[in-house]
PDB file of C-alpha atoms in Angstrom:
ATOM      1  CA  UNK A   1       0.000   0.000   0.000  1.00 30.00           C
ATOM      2  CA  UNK A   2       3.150   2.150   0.406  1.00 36.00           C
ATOM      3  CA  UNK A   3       4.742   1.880  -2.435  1.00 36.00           C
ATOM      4  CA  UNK A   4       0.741   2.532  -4.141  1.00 34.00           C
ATOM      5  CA  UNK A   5       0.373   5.311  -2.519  1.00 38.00           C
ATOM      6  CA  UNK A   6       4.047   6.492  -3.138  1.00 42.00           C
ATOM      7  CA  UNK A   7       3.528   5.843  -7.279  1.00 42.00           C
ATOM      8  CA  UNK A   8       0.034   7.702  -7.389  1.00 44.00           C
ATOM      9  CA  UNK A   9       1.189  10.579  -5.096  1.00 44.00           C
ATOM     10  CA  UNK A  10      -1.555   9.396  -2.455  1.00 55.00           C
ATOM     11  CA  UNK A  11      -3.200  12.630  -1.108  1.00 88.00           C
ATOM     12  CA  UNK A  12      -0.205  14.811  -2.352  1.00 95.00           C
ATOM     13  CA  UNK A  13      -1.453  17.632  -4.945  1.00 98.00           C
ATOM     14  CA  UNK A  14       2.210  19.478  -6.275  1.00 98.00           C
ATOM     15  CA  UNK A  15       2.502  21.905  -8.696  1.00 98.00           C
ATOM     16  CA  UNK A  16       4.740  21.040 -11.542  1.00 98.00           C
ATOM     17  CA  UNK A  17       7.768  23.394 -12.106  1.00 99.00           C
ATOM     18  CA  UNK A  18       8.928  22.487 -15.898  1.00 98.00           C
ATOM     19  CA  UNK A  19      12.383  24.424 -16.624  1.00 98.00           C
ATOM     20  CA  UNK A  20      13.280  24.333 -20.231  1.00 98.00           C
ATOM     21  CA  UNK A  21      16.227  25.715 -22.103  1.00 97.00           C
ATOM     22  CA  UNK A  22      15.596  29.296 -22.618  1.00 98.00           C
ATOM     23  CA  UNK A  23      17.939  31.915 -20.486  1.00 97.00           C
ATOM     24  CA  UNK A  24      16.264  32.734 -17.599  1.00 98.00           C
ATOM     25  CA  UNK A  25      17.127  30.257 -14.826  1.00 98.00           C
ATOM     26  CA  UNK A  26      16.997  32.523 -11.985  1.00 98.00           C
ATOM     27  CA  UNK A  27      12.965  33.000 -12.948  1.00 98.00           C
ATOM     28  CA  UNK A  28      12.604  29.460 -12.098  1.00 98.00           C
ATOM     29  CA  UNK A  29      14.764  29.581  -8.564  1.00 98.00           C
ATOM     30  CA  UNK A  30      12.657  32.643  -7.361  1.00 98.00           C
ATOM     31  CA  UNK A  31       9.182  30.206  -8.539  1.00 98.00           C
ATOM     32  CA  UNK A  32      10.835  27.005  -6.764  1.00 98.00           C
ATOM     33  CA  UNK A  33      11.791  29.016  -3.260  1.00 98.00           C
ATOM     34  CA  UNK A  34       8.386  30.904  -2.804  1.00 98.00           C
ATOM     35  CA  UNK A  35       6.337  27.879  -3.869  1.00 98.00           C
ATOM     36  CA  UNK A  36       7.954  26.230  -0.872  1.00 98.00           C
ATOM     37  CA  UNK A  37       7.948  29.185   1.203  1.00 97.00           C
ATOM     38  CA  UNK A  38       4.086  28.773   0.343  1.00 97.00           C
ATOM     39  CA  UNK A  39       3.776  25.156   1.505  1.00 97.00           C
ATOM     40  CA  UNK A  40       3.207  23.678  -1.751  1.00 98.00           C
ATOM     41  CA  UNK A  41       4.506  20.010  -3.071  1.00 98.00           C
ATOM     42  CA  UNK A  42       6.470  20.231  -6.281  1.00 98.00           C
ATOM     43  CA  UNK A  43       6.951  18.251  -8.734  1.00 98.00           C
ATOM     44  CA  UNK A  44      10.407  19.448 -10.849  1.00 98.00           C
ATOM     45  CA  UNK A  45      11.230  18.640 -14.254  1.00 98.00           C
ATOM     46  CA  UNK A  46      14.878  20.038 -15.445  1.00 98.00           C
ATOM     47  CA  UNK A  47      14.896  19.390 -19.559  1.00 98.00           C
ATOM     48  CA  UNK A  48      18.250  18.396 -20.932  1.00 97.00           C
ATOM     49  CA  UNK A  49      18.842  21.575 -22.480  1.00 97.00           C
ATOM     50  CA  UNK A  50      18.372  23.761 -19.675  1.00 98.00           C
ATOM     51  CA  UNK A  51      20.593  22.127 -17.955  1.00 98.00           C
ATOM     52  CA  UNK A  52      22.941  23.826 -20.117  1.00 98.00           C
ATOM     53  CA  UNK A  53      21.379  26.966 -19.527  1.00 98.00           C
ATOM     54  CA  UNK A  54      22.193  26.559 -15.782  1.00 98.00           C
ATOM     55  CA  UNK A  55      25.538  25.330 -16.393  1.00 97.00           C
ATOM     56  CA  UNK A  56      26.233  28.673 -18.149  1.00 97.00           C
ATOM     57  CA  UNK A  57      24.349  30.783 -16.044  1.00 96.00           C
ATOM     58  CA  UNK A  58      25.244  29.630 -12.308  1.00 95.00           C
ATOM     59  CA  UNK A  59      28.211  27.195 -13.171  1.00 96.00           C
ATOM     60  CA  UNK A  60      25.560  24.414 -11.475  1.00 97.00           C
ATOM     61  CA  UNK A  61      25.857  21.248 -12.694  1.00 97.00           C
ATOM     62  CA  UNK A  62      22.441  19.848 -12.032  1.00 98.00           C
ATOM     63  CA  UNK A  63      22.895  15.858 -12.530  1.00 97.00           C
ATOM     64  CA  UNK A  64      19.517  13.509 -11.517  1.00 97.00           C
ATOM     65  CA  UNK A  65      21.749  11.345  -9.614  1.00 97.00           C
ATOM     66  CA  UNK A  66      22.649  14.018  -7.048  1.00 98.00           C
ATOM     67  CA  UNK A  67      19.429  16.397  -7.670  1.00 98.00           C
ATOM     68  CA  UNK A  68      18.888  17.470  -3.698  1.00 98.00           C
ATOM     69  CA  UNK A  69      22.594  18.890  -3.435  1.00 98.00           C
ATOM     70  CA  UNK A  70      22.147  20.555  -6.915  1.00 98.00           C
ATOM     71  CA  UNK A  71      18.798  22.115  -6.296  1.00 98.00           C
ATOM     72  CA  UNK A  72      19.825  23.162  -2.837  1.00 98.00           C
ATOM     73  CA  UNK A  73      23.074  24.716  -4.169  1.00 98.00           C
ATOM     74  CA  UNK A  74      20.960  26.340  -7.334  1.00 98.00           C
ATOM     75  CA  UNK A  75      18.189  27.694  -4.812  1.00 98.00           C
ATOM     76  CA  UNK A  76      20.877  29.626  -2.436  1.00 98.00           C
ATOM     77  CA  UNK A  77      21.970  31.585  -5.001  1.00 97.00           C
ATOM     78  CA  UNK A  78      20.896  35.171  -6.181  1.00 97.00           C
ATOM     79  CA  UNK A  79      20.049  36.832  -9.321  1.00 97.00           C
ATOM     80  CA  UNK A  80      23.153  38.186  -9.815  1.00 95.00           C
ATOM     81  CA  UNK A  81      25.071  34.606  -9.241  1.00 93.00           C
ATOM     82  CA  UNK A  82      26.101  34.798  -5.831  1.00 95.00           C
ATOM     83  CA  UNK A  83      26.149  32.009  -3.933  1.00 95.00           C
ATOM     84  CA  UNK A  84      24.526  31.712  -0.462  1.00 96.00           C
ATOM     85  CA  UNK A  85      22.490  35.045  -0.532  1.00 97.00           C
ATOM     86  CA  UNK A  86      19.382  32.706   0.286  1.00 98.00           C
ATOM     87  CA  UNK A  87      18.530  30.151   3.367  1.00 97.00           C
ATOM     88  CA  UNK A  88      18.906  26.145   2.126  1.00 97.00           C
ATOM     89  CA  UNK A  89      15.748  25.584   1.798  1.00 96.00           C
ATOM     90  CA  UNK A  90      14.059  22.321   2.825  1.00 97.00           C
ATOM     91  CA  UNK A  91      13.335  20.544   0.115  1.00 98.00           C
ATOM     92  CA  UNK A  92      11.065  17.796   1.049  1.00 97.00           C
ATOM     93  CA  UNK A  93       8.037  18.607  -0.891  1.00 97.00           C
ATOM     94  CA  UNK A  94      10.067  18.392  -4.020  1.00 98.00           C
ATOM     95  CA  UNK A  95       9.931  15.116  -5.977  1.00 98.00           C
ATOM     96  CA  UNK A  96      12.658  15.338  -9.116  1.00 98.00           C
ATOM     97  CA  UNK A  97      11.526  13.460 -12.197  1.00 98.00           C
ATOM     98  CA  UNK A  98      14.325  13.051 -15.156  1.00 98.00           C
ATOM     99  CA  UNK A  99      13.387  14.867 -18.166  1.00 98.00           C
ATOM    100  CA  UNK A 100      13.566  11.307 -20.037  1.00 97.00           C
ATOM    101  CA  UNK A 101      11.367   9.717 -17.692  1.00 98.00           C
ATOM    102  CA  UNK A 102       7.982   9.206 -19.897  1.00 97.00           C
ATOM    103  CA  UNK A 103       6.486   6.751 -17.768  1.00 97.00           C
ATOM    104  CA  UNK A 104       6.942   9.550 -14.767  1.00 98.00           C
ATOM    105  CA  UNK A 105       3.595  10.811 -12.927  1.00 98.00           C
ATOM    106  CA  UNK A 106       3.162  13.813 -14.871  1.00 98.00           C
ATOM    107  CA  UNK A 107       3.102  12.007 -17.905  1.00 98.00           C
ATOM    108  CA  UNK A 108      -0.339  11.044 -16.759  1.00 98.00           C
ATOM    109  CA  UNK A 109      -3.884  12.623 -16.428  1.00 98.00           C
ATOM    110  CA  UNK A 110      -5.050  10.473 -13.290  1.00 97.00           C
ATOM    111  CA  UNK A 111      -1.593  11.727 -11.514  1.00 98.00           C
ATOM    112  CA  UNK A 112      -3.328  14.684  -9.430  1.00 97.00           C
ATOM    113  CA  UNK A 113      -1.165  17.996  -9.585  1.00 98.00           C
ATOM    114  CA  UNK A 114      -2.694  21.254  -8.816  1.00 98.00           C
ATOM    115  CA  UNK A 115      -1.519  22.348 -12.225  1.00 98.00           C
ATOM    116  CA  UNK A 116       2.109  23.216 -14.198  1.00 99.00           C
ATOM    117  CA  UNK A 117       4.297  26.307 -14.612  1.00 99.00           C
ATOM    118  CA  UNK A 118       7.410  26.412 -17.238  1.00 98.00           C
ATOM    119  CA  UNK A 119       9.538  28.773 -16.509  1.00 98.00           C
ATOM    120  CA  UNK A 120      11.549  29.878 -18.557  1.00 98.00           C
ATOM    121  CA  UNK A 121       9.854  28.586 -21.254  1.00 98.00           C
ATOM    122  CA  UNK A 122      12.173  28.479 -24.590  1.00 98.00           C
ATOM    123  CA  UNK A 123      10.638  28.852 -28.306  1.00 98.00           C
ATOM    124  CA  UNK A 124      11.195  25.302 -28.616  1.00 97.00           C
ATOM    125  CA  UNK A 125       9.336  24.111 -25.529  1.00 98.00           C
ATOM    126  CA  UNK A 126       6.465  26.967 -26.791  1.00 98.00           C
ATOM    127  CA  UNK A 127       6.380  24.810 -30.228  1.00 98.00           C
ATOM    128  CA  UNK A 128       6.549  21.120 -28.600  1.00 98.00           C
ATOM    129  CA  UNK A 129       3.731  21.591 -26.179  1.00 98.00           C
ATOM    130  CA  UNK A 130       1.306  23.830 -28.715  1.00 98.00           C
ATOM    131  CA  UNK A 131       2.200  20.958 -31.471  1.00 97.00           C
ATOM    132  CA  UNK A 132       1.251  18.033 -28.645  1.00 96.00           C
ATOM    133  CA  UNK A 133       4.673  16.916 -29.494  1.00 96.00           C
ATOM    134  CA  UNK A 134       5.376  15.204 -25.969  1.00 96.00           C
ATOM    135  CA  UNK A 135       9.508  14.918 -27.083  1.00 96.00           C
ATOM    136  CA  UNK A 136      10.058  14.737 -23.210  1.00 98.00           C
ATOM    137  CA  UNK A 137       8.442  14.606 -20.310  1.00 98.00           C
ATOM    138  CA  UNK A 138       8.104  18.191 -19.606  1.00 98.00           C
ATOM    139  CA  UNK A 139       5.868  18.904 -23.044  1.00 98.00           C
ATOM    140  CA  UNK A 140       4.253  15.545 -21.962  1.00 98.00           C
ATOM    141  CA  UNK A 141       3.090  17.004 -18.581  1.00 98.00           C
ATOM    142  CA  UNK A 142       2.271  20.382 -19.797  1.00 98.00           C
ATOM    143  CA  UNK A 143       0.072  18.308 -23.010  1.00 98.00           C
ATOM    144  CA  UNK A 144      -1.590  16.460 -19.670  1.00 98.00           C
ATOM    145  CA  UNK A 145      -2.384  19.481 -18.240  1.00 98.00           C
ATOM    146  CA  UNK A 146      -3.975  21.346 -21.093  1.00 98.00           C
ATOM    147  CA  UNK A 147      -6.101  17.963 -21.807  1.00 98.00           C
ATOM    148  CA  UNK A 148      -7.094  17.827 -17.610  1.00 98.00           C
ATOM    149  CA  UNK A 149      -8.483  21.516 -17.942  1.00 98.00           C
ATOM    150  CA  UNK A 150      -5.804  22.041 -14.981  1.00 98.00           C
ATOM    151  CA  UNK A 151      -3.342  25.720 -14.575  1.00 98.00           C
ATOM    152  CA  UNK A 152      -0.816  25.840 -17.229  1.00 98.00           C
ATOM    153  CA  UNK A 153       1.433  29.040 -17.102  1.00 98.00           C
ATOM    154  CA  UNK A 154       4.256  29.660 -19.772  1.00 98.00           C
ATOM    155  CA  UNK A 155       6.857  32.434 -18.889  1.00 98.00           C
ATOM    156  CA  UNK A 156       7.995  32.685 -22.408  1.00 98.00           C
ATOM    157  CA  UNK A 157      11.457  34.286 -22.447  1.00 97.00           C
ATOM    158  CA  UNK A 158      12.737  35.222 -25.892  1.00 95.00           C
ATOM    159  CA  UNK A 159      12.933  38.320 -27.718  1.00 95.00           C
ATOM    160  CA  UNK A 160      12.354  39.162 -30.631  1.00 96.00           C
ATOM    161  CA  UNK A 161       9.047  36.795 -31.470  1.00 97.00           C
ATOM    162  CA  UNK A 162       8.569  35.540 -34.880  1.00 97.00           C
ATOM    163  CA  UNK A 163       5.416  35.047 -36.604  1.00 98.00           C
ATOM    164  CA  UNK A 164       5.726  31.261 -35.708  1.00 98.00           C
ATOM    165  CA  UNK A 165       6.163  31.478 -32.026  1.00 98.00           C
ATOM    166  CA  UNK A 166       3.174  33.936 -32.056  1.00 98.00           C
ATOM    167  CA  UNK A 167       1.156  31.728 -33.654  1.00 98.00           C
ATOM    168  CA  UNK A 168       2.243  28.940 -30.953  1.00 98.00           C
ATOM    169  CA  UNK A 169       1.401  31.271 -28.333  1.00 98.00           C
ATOM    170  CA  UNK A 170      -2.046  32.339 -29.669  1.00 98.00           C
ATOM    171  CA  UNK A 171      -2.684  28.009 -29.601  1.00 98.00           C
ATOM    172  CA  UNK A 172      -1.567  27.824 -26.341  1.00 98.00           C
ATOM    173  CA  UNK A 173      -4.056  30.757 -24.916  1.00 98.00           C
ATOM    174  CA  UNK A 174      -6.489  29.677 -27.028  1.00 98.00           C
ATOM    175  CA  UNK A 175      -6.191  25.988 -25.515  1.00 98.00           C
ATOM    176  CA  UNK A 176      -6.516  27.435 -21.867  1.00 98.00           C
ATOM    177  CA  UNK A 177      -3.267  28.279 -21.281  1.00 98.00           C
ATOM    178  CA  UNK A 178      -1.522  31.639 -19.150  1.00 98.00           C
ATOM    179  CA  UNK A 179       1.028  33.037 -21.465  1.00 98.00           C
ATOM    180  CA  UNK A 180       2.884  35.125 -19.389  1.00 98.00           C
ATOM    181  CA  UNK A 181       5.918  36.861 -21.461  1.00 98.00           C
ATOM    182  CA  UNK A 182       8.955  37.256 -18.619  1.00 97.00           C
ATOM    183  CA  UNK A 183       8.569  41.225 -18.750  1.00 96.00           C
ATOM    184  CA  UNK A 184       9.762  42.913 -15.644  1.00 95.00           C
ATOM    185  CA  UNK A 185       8.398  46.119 -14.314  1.00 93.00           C
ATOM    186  CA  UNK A 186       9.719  49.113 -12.740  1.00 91.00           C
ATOM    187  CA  UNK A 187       6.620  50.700 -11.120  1.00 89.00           C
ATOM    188  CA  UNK A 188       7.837  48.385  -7.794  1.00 88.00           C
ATOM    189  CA  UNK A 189      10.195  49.943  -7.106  1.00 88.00           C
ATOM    190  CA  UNK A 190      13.176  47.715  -7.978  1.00 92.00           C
ATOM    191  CA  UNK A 191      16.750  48.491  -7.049  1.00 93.00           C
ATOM    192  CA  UNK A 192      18.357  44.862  -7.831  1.00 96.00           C
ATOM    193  CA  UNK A 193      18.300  42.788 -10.814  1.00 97.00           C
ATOM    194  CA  UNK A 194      16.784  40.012  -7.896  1.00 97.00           C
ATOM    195  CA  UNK A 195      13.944  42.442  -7.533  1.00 97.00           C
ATOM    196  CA  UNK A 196      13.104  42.530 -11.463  1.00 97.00           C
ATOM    197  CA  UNK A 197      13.693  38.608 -11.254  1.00 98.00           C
ATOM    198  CA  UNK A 198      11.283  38.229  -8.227  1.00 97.00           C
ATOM    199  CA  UNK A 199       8.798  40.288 -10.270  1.00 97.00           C
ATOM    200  CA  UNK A 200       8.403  38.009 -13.096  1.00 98.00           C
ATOM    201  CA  UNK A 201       8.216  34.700 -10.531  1.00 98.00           C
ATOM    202  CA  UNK A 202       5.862  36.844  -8.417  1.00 98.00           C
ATOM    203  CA  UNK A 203       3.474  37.615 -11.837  1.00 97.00           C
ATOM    204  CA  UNK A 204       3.612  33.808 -12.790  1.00 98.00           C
ATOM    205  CA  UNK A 205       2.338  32.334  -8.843  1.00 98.00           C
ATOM    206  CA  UNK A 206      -0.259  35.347  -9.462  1.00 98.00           C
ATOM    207  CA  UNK A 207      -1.420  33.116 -12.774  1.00 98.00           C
ATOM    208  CA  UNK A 208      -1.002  30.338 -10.840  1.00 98.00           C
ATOM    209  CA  UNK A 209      -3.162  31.641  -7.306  1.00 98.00           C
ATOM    210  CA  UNK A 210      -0.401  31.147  -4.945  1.00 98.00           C
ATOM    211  CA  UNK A 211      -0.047  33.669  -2.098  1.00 97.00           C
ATOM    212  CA  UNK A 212       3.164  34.954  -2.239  1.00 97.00           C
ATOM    213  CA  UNK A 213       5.248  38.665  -1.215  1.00 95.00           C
ATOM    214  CA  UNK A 214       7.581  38.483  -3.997  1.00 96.00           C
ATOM    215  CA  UNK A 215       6.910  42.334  -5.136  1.00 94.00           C
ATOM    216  CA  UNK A 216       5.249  45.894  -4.092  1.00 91.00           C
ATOM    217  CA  UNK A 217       2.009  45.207  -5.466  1.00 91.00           C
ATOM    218  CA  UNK A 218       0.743  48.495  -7.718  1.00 84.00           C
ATOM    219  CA  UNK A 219      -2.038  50.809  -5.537  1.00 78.00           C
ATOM    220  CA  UNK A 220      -2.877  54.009  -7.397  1.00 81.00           C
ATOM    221  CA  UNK A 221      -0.423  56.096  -5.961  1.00 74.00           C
ATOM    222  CA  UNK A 222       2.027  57.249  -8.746  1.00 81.00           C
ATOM    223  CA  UNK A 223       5.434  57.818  -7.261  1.00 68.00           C
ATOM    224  CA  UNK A 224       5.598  54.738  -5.089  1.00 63.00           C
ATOM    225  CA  UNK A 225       8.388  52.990  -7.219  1.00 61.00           C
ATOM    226  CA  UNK A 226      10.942  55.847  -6.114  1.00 58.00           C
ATOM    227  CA  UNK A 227      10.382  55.190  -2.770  1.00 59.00           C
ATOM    228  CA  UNK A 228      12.750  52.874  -0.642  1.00 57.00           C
TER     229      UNK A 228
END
């Protein structure tokens, strides 16, 4: 009955954090830590070629065999690269599931998740999931979600956007989906390139419905942004 209710999830309901290969990795650390701080269960999938993306942007190797001390490592760092400028967090709601992995959970409707975010979500991944290509398990899960009528949010990071990729998008929205382009603001009255990360990550758990103080939420008062 263990091992059941270990395979199903039993009464375990995580989001899915998909991170695929577009820059943009410190979008997705800001998304993991407040999910967590929120008390939700994840469920991660790292593609293959943002693992690259990490590589080059944090020097982070993140390798499935040694996933915990990876995350954990990935999750302490800032914006800007530097390490330890956040608490280790504690990562026992997170289940890892290889990018390979098609017989996974997520790969399947009657695995209960609240719903899936991709962030950042590359041009490619934008393409796989609106074609249904399932390639991996992350378009897999996010096809799963779209057919389940559950939360899918894309933080599309690329600039500039071809007709094609518009196109994709317009599919995606039109199939249910947030599209949520990773624009940061200024009216919050940022002063770090952490706070114009935490923005974007605070926008996408806003799609998503999870409680978070990420940013300075707007109130009708011009002139707040220029205040400490």
């Amino acid at each position: 009955m263990d091992q059941v209710k270990e395979q199903t999830g039993g009464g375990r309901r995580p989001w899915v954090v998909g991170v695929s290969g577009a820059s943009g990795t410190p979008y997705a650390a800001s998304v993991l830590r407040a999910l967590l701080a929120a008390g939700e269960s994840v469920d991660l999938i790292v593609s293959r070629a943002s693992r690259l993306t990490l590589l080059d942007e944090t020097g982070i190797a993140f390798r499935d065999a040694r996933w915990r001390d990876d995350l954990r490592e990935w999750l302490t760092r800032g914006a800007d690269g530097k390490p330890h400028t956040f608490p280790a967090p504690d990562l026992d709601g997170v289940r890892h599931w290889a990018a390979g992995d098609l017989a996974a959970g997520p790969s399947s409707g009657s695995y209960a998740t609240r719903g899936m975010l991709i962030v950042p979500a590359s041009t490619a991944c934008v393409a796989g999931v609106a074609l249904g290509l399932s390639k991996d398990l992350l378009q897999r899960a996010a096809s799963v979600t779209l057919k389940e009528g559950r939360r899918l949010v894309v933080a599309v990071r690329e600039t500039p956007l071809n007709g094609q990729t518009l196109r994709h998008l317009v599919t995606l929205d039109e199939a249910g989906a947030v599209v949520l382009p990773a624009s940061p603001a200024f009216y919050a009255g940022a002063t770090h390139i952490q706070d114009l990360v935490d923005f974007v990550a605070g926008r996408t758990l806003d799609a998503a419905e999870v409680p978070h103080r990420l940013y300075r939420r707007w109130e009708g008062e011009l002139g707040r942004g220029a205040r400490p």
